[in-house]
Structures are given as structure tokens and as C-alpha cells.
Coordinates of C-alpha atoms in Angstrom, one line a residue:
Chain A
X110 CA 85.5 313.2 13.0
X111 CA 82.0 312.7 14.3
X112 CA 82.1 313.0 18.1
X113 CA 79.8 311.7 20.8
X114 CA 79.3 311.1 24.5
X115 CA 78.1 308.0 26.2
X116 CA 74.5 307.9 27.4
X117 CA 74.0 307.4 31.1
X118 CA 73.9 303.8 32.1
X119 CA 70.6 304.3 33.8
X120 CA 69.1 305.5 30.5
X121 CA 70.5 302.5 28.6
X122 CA 69.3 300.1 31.2
X123 CA 65.8 301.5 30.9
X124 CA 66.0 301.2 27.1
X125 CA 67.0 297.6 27.2
X126 CA 64.6 296.7 30.0
X127 CA 62.2 294.7 27.8
X128 CA 65.0 292.6 26.3
X129 CA 66.9 289.5 27.4
X130 CA 69.1 288.9 24.4
X131 CA 70.7 291.8 22.5
X132 CA 73.7 292.8 20.4
X133 CA 76.0 295.6 21.5
X134 CA 77.5 297.0 18.3
X135 CA 80.4 299.3 18.1
X136 CA 82.1 301.0 15.1
X137 CA 85.8 301.2 14.2
X138 CA 85.3 304.6 12.7
X139 CA 85.1 308.1 14.3
X140 CA 83.6 306.8 17.6
X141 CA 86.6 304.6 18.2
X142 CA 88.9 307.6 17.8
X143 CA 86.9 309.7 20.2
X144 CA 86.7 306.8 22.7
X145 CA 82.9 306.5 22.8
X146 CA 81.9 303.6 20.6
X147 CA 84.8 301.4 19.7
X148 CA 85.7 297.8 20.6
X149 CA 86.9 298.6 24.1
X150 CA 83.7 300.6 24.8
X151 CA 81.6 297.7 23.5
X152 CA 83.4 295.4 26.0
X153 CA 83.0 297.8 28.9
X154 CA 79.3 298.6 28.2
X155 CA 78.4 294.9 27.7
X156 CA 80.1 293.9 30.9
X157 CA 78.4 296.8 32.8
X158 CA 75.0 295.9 31.5
X159 CA 75.5 292.2 32.2
X160 CA 76.5 293.0 35.8
X161 CA 73.7 295.4 36.4
X162 CA 71.1 293.1 34.9
X163 CA 72.2 289.9 36.6
X164 CA 72.5 291.7 40.0
X165 CA 68.9 292.7 39.4
X166 CA 67.8 289.1 38.9
X167 CA 67.3 289.4 35.1
X168 CA 70.4 288.2 33.3
X169 CA 71.1 289.6 29.9
X170 CA 72.7 287.7 27.0
X171 CA 74.9 290.0 24.9
X172 CA 76.7 289.4 21.6
X173 CA 79.5 291.9 21.3
X174 CA 80.4 293.1 17.8
X175 CA 82.4 296.0 16.4
X176 CA 82.0 296.7 12.7
X177 CA 84.5 298.4 10.5
X178 CA 81.9 301.1 9.9
X179 CA 78.2 301.2 10.5
X180 CA 77.6 303.8 7.8
X181 CA 78.5 301.6 4.9
X182 CA 76.3 298.7 3.7
X183 CA 79.1 296.2 3.1
X184 CA 80.1 296.2 6.8
X185 CA 76.6 295.7 7.9
X186 CA 76.0 292.6 5.8
X187 CA 78.0 290.2 8.0
X188 CA 75.4 290.8 10.8
X189 CA 72.5 289.8 8.6
X190 CA 72.8 286.0 9.3
X191 CA 72.4 286.4 13.1
X192 CA 70.8 289.8 13.8
X193 CA 67.3 288.4 14.0
X194 CA 68.4 285.9 16.6
X195 CA 68.5 288.8 19.0
X196 CA 65.7 291.0 20.3
X197 CA 67.4 294.4 19.7
X198 CA 70.7 296.0 18.8
X199 CA 72.2 298.6 21.1
X200 CA 74.5 300.6 18.8
X201 CA 77.3 302.9 20.1
X202 CA 78.0 304.3 16.6
X203 CA 77.0 307.8 15.6
X204 CA 73.4 308.6 14.8
X205 CA 74.1 308.0 11.1
X206 CA 75.4 304.5 11.7
X207 CA 72.5 303.7 14.0
X208 CA 70.0 304.9 11.5
X209 CA 71.6 303.0 8.6
X210 CA 71.6 299.8 10.6
X211 CA 67.9 300.4 11.4
X212 CA 67.2 300.8 7.6
X213 CA 69.1 297.6 6.8
X214 CA 67.6 295.4 9.6
X215 CA 64.0 296.4 9.4
X216 CA 62.6 293.9 11.9
X217 CA 65.1 294.5 14.7
X218 CA 64.7 297.5 17.1
X219 CA 67.8 299.7 17.2
X220 CA 68.7 301.5 20.4
X221 CA 71.2 304.4 20.7
X222 CA 73.9 303.9 23.3
X223 CA 75.6 307.3 22.8
X224 CA 74.5 310.9 22.1
X225 CA 76.1 312.0 18.9
X226 CA 77.8 315.3 19.1
X227 CA 79.4 317.2 16.2
X228 CA 82.0 317.3 13.5
X229 CA 85.1 318.2 15.5
X230 CA 88.7 317.8 16.3
X231 CA 90.7 316.4 19.3
X232 CA 92.2 319.5 21.0
X233 CA 93.8 317.3 23.6
X234 CA 93.2 313.8 25.0
X235 CA 89.6 313.8 26.3
X236 CA 88.6 317.2 24.8
X237 CA 87.0 317.7 21.5
X238 CA 85.8 320.9 19.8
X239 CA 83.4 321.6 16.9
X240 CA 84.9 322.8 13.7
X241 CA 82.5 322.2 10.9
X242 CA 78.7 322.3 10.4
X243 CA 78.8 320.9 6.9
X244 CA 77.1 323.9 5.4
X245 CA 77.9 322.7 1.9
X246 CA 79.6 325.9 0.7
X247 CA 83.1 326.2 2.2
X248 CA 84.7 329.7 2.5
X249 CA 87.8 328.7 4.6
X250 CA 90.1 330.0 1.9
X251 CA 88.8 333.5 2.6
X252 CA 88.7 333.3 6.4
X253 CA 92.1 332.2 7.3
X254 CA 91.0 328.6 7.7
X255 CA 88.6 329.5 10.5
X256 CA 84.9 328.7 9.8
X257 CA 82.5 331.6 10.5
X258 CA 79.5 329.3 10.4
X259 CA 80.9 327.1 13.2
X260 CA 83.1 329.4 15.2
X261 CA 80.7 332.3 15.4
X262 CA 77.8 331.5 17.6
X263 CA 75.5 333.4 15.3
X264 CA 77.1 332.1 12.1
X265 CA 77.6 335.7 11.0
X266 CA 79.4 336.3 7.7
X267 CA 80.5 339.9 7.8
X268 CA 82.5 340.4 11.0
X269 CA 81.9 340.3 14.7
X270 CA 78.7 341.4 16.4
X271 CA 78.4 343.8 19.4
X272 CA 78.6 340.8 21.7
X273 CA 82.3 340.4 21.0
X274 CA 84.3 341.8 23.9
X275 CA 88.1 341.4 24.3
X276 CA 88.0 338.5 21.8
X277 CA 85.4 336.6 23.8
X278 CA 81.9 335.8 22.6
X279 CA 78.9 336.9 24.7
X280 CA 77.5 333.4 24.6
X281 CA 80.1 332.1 27.1
X282 CA 83.4 333.2 28.6
X283 CA 84.9 329.9 27.3
X284 CA 84.0 330.7 23.7
X285 CA 86.4 332.8 21.7
X286 CA 84.8 335.2 19.2
X287 CA 85.1 333.4 15.8
X288 CA 85.4 336.7 14.0
X289 CA 88.2 337.9 16.2
X290 CA 90.0 334.6 15.5
X291 CA 89.4 335.1 11.7
X292 CA 90.6 338.7 11.7
X293 CA 93.7 337.9 13.8
X294 CA 94.6 335.1 11.6
X295 CA 94.1 337.1 8.3
X296 CA 96.3 339.8 9.8
X297 CA 99.0 337.2 10.6
X298 CA 98.8 335.8 7.1
X299 CA 98.8 339.3 5.6
X300 CA 95.5 338.4 3.9
X301 CA 93.2 341.0 5.4
X302 CA 92.0 341.9 1.9
X303 CA 90.1 338.5 2.0
X304 CA 87.8 340.1 4.5
X305 CA 86.3 342.2 1.7
X306 CA 86.0 339.3 -0.7
X307 CA 83.3 337.5 1.3
X308 CA 80.1 337.1 -0.6
X309 CA 77.4 339.7 -0.3
X310 CA 75.2 337.0 1.1
X311 CA 75.5 333.3 1.9
X312 CA 73.1 330.9 0.3
X313 CA 72.0 328.4 2.9
X314 CA 70.2 326.1 0.5
X315 CA 73.2 323.8 0.6
X316 CA 73.0 323.7 4.4
X317 CA 70.6 321.9 6.7
X318 CA 67.9 324.5 6.0
X319 CA 67.1 322.7 2.7
X320 CA 66.1 319.6 4.6
X321 CA 68.0 316.2 4.7
X322 CA 70.7 316.4 2.1
X323 CA 72.0 313.9 -0.4
X324 CA 75.2 313.9 -2.5
X325 CA 75.1 312.2 -5.9
X326 CA 78.4 311.8 -7.7
X327 CA 77.4 310.7 -11.2
X328 CA 81.1 309.9 -11.9
X329 CA 81.1 307.3 -9.2
X330 CA 77.7 305.6 -9.9
Chain B
X1154 CA 88.0 284.7 51.7
X1155 CA 90.1 283.4 48.8
X1156 CA 92.4 285.6 46.7
X1157 CA 93.5 285.0 43.2
X1158 CA 96.6 286.7 42.0
X1159 CA 96.8 287.5 38.3
X1160 CA 100.3 288.4 37.0
X1161 CA 100.7 290.9 34.3
X1162 CA 103.9 292.5 33.0
X1163 CA 102.5 296.0 33.7
X1164 CA 99.3 297.5 35.2
X1165 CA 99.1 299.5 32.0
X1166 CA 97.8 296.3 30.4
X1167 CA 94.7 296.3 32.5
X1168 CA 91.7 297.6 30.6
X1169 CA 88.5 298.6 32.3
X1170 CA 86.9 295.6 30.6
X1171 CA 89.3 293.2 32.3
X1172 CA 88.4 294.6 35.7
X1173 CA 84.7 294.4 35.0
X1174 CA 85.1 290.8 33.7
X1175 CA 86.6 289.8 37.1
X1176 CA 83.3 290.9 38.7
X1177 CA 81.3 289.0 36.1
X1178 CA 83.4 285.9 37.0
X1179 CA 82.4 286.3 40.6
X1180 CA 85.0 288.5 42.3
X1181 CA 83.7 290.5 45.2
X1182 CA 86.5 293.0 44.9
X1183 CA 89.5 293.6 42.7
X1184 CA 92.8 295.3 43.9
X1185 CA 95.2 296.5 41.3
X1186 CA 98.8 296.6 42.5
X1187 CA 101.2 298.6 40.3
X1188 CA 104.8 299.9 40.6
X1189 CA 105.4 303.1 42.5
X1190 CA 104.4 306.2 40.5
X1191 CA 107.4 307.5 38.6
X1192 CA 109.0 304.0 38.6
X1193 CA 107.0 302.5 35.7
X1194 CA 109.3 300.5 33.3
X1195 CA 106.9 301.5 30.5
X1196 CA 106.9 305.2 31.6
X1197 CA 103.2 305.7 32.6
X1198 CA 101.5 302.3 32.7
X1199 CA 100.6 302.6 36.4
X1200 CA 99.3 306.2 35.8
X1201 CA 97.0 304.9 33.1
X1202 CA 96.0 302.0 35.4
X1203 CA 95.0 304.4 38.2
X1204 CA 92.8 306.4 35.8
X1205 CA 91.1 303.1 34.6
X1206 CA 90.6 301.9 38.1
X1207 CA 88.9 305.2 38.8
X1208 CA 86.6 304.9 35.8
X1209 CA 85.7 301.3 36.9
X1210 CA 85.0 302.5 40.4
X1211 CA 82.6 305.1 38.8
X1212 CA 80.8 302.3 36.8
X1213 CA 80.5 300.1 39.9
X1214 CA 79.0 303.0 41.8
X1215 CA 76.5 303.7 39.0
X1216 CA 75.2 300.1 38.9
X1217 CA 75.0 299.8 42.7
X1218 CA 78.0 297.6 43.4
X1219 CA 79.9 300.3 45.3
X1220 CA 83.1 302.0 44.2
X1221 CA 85.0 300.5 47.2
X1222 CA 85.1 297.1 45.5
X1223 CA 88.0 298.2 43.3
X1224 CA 91.2 299.9 44.5
X1225 CA 94.7 300.7 43.2
X1226 CA 97.8 300.3 45.3
X1227 CA 101.4 301.2 44.4
X1228 CA 104.3 299.1 45.7
X1229 CA 107.9 298.3 44.7
X1230 CA 108.7 294.7 44.0
X1231 CA 110.8 294.5 47.3
X1232 CA 107.9 295.5 49.6
X1233 CA 106.5 292.0 50.5
X1234 CA 105.4 293.1 53.9
X1235 CA 103.5 296.1 52.5
X1236 CA 101.9 293.8 49.9
X1237 CA 100.6 291.5 52.7
X1238 CA 99.4 294.5 54.7
X1239 CA 97.6 296.1 51.7
X1240 CA 96.0 292.8 50.8
X1241 CA 94.8 292.2 54.4
X1242 CA 93.4 295.7 54.4
X1243 CA 91.6 295.3 51.1
X1244 CA 90.2 291.8 52.1
X1245 CA 88.8 293.4 55.3
X1246 CA 87.2 296.1 53.3
X1247 CA 85.6 293.7 50.9
X1248 CA 84.4 291.4 53.7
X1249 CA 82.8 294.4 55.4
X1250 CA 81.0 295.2 52.1
X1251 CA 79.9 291.5 51.8
X1252 CA 79.3 289.6 48.6
X1253 CA 78.8 291.6 45.4
X1254 CA 75.2 292.1 44.2
X1255 CA 75.8 289.6 41.4
X1256 CA 77.0 286.9 43.8
X1257 CA 74.0 287.6 46.0
X1258 CA 71.7 287.2 43.0
X1259 CA 73.5 284.0 42.0
X1260 CA 73.3 282.7 45.6
X1261 CA 69.6 283.4 45.8
X1262 CA 69.0 281.7 42.4
X1263 CA 71.0 278.6 43.5
X1264 CA 69.0 278.5 46.7
X1265 CA 65.7 278.7 44.8
X1266 CA 66.8 275.9 42.4
X1267 CA 67.9 273.7 45.4
X1268 CA 64.5 274.3 47.0
X1269 CA 62.7 273.4 43.8
X1270 CA 64.7 270.2 43.5
X1271 CA 63.9 269.4 47.2
X1272 CA 60.2 270.0 46.6
X1273 CA 60.1 267.6 43.7

């Protein structure tokens, strides 16, 4: 899922300072699962902002909405009849959802209520960890299901660097060496021969280095 | 100071938004009274409630209301005397804090409107 963290209330209050009537928009997708931008978070954020603003003598009118997804046009359409009745939309979806809403509602300022994090997993309640950088050329079948692009701090492709000591990455004592994880897992799977099958080089043109990416599936158009 | 008692089947039902809503509706303080820890009929409702009360206290601190305006107590259903004692203690605490900032702002606004009416 796409993860995120709430922006500090002070920062949001500063963002909405010019406005008196806004929409707070959540998303039932990833941000609901990681408890940062779903229906409950919309309610809490809206209440918090109303309390803070009214206590400061400038009451704020808020319409609370939570869309099925903010990254698909059909779920944004229901907002169209009323979105321009409000001065701004404070979205607590991921950066993709916020931008898509901004594209669809060209005359309404869009404000981000969260800081979007990464593609990750829930390791335990309240703790998420990055697992994928969307490089566009997956090699997990050769690396025991552990991604060298994401789990190695340097995204190395041919084994650990000299900064790997006792299975720990030099970047932080809390970061396991991705390549140590890969080799341990390949050994456990009796697939160590896969280590030698890795490509001589990795093409990064399908990754972010090639600029903003687009997927076109002719079979679906 | 008046007290409104809201009955719920379990403190686990209490979301952060419900507590914040009480402040929007004019409460100067909110006390949450759950069963004794370890005695929850729904296993961990009161543990969840404690965490939520803690998060709301954090929010109230951030927006200048003060974290002391919300507090969790644990009691068994047979402890009427302790209920009265805890309630008295919390009421004293809220009275010391005074009206919540939102009630102060509303009071000021009402006073201004009254003055405007009087001037006309």
C-alpha cells in the first residue's frame, strides 16, 4: 500500500488560514488501511481544525467527505456539483490522489493534509516498512523475494558493499543489509545459484530516472 | 458545573472523533470511565479507549486546549462511591482550568452581539 504520515496540525492550520469554508477529503484506499487518511481521520482532523479555528475567533465551515479512491476519475465526479461552493479542498489522500483531484477541479486550491511515504507493508500495528520502489523491472524471482533496489540502501545489484557488517547496513543500526537478507534467503531456499543469474547491469530507464512514467495497456483501451 | 452522562456498551466504542465532538458541542472536559483493565467484556475495549483518550489529549495539547481536559478512569460497576469521588476530582480539575478556549470565544462573541444590540 501507499503509506503516509499526518502533517503537523500547526502546518495545516497555517495552510488553511486564508479560508473559511473548506472540504476535508479522505480516501477509502491505502490511506485508510495505514490509518492516516480514511473516514475516521477525516472526522478527527475536521473536528480538530474546527476547534482550533473557533477558539481563535475565526470559525471554519467544513464539509467532510471520504471517497472510494481519489486516484480514479469516477470517484471524483460526485464532488463536482459542490466542490466550487468551497474555497479549498484539504485532502488526506496520498500525493497521487491529491494531484489527480487538483487536475480534475482546476479552479479549487488543493491542500495536502498528509506527507506521503512509500510503497510498503504493515509489519505490525502502527509500523510500516518500505518494500518496493516501483523500478519497473522486477527481479524478485532471482533474489528470494527480497528487493535489492529497496532493501539495499545503495540499490546495489551484485551483492553487499563493504558497509555491511554482521548483517547490518552502515546507514543505520536499525537497517538490515538487504543483500545479507537476500543471500540468507537464497541459501534457505537452496537457490543460491540465482545469485549468479542476475543481469550484468540493470536498466534504470523503466525506473524514475526516465522522468514521470506512464503505463498504456492497449488491450484495455 | 453540570455533568452529562453518556452511556455506551463499552468504552471501546469511543472514537477520538466522538471525544472531540463533545468539545465542539461545548464540553469543558470529558472523562471516560471504563471497566477495570483485564475485565473488559469485549477483551480489550478499555485498553483501546485508553490509547484513544491519550491521542485526544495530544490533540487538545496541540491546539491549546490543554491535555488535562480529557481523562480516562477505570472502575467496576459496583464502585459507586469511587465513581462519585472520581467525578468530583475531575470536575474540580476542569473548574480550575476554566472554560475551554472555544467556550471563551463563544462567550466573547455573544457578549459582543449583546453589546451591538444594546447600542442599536
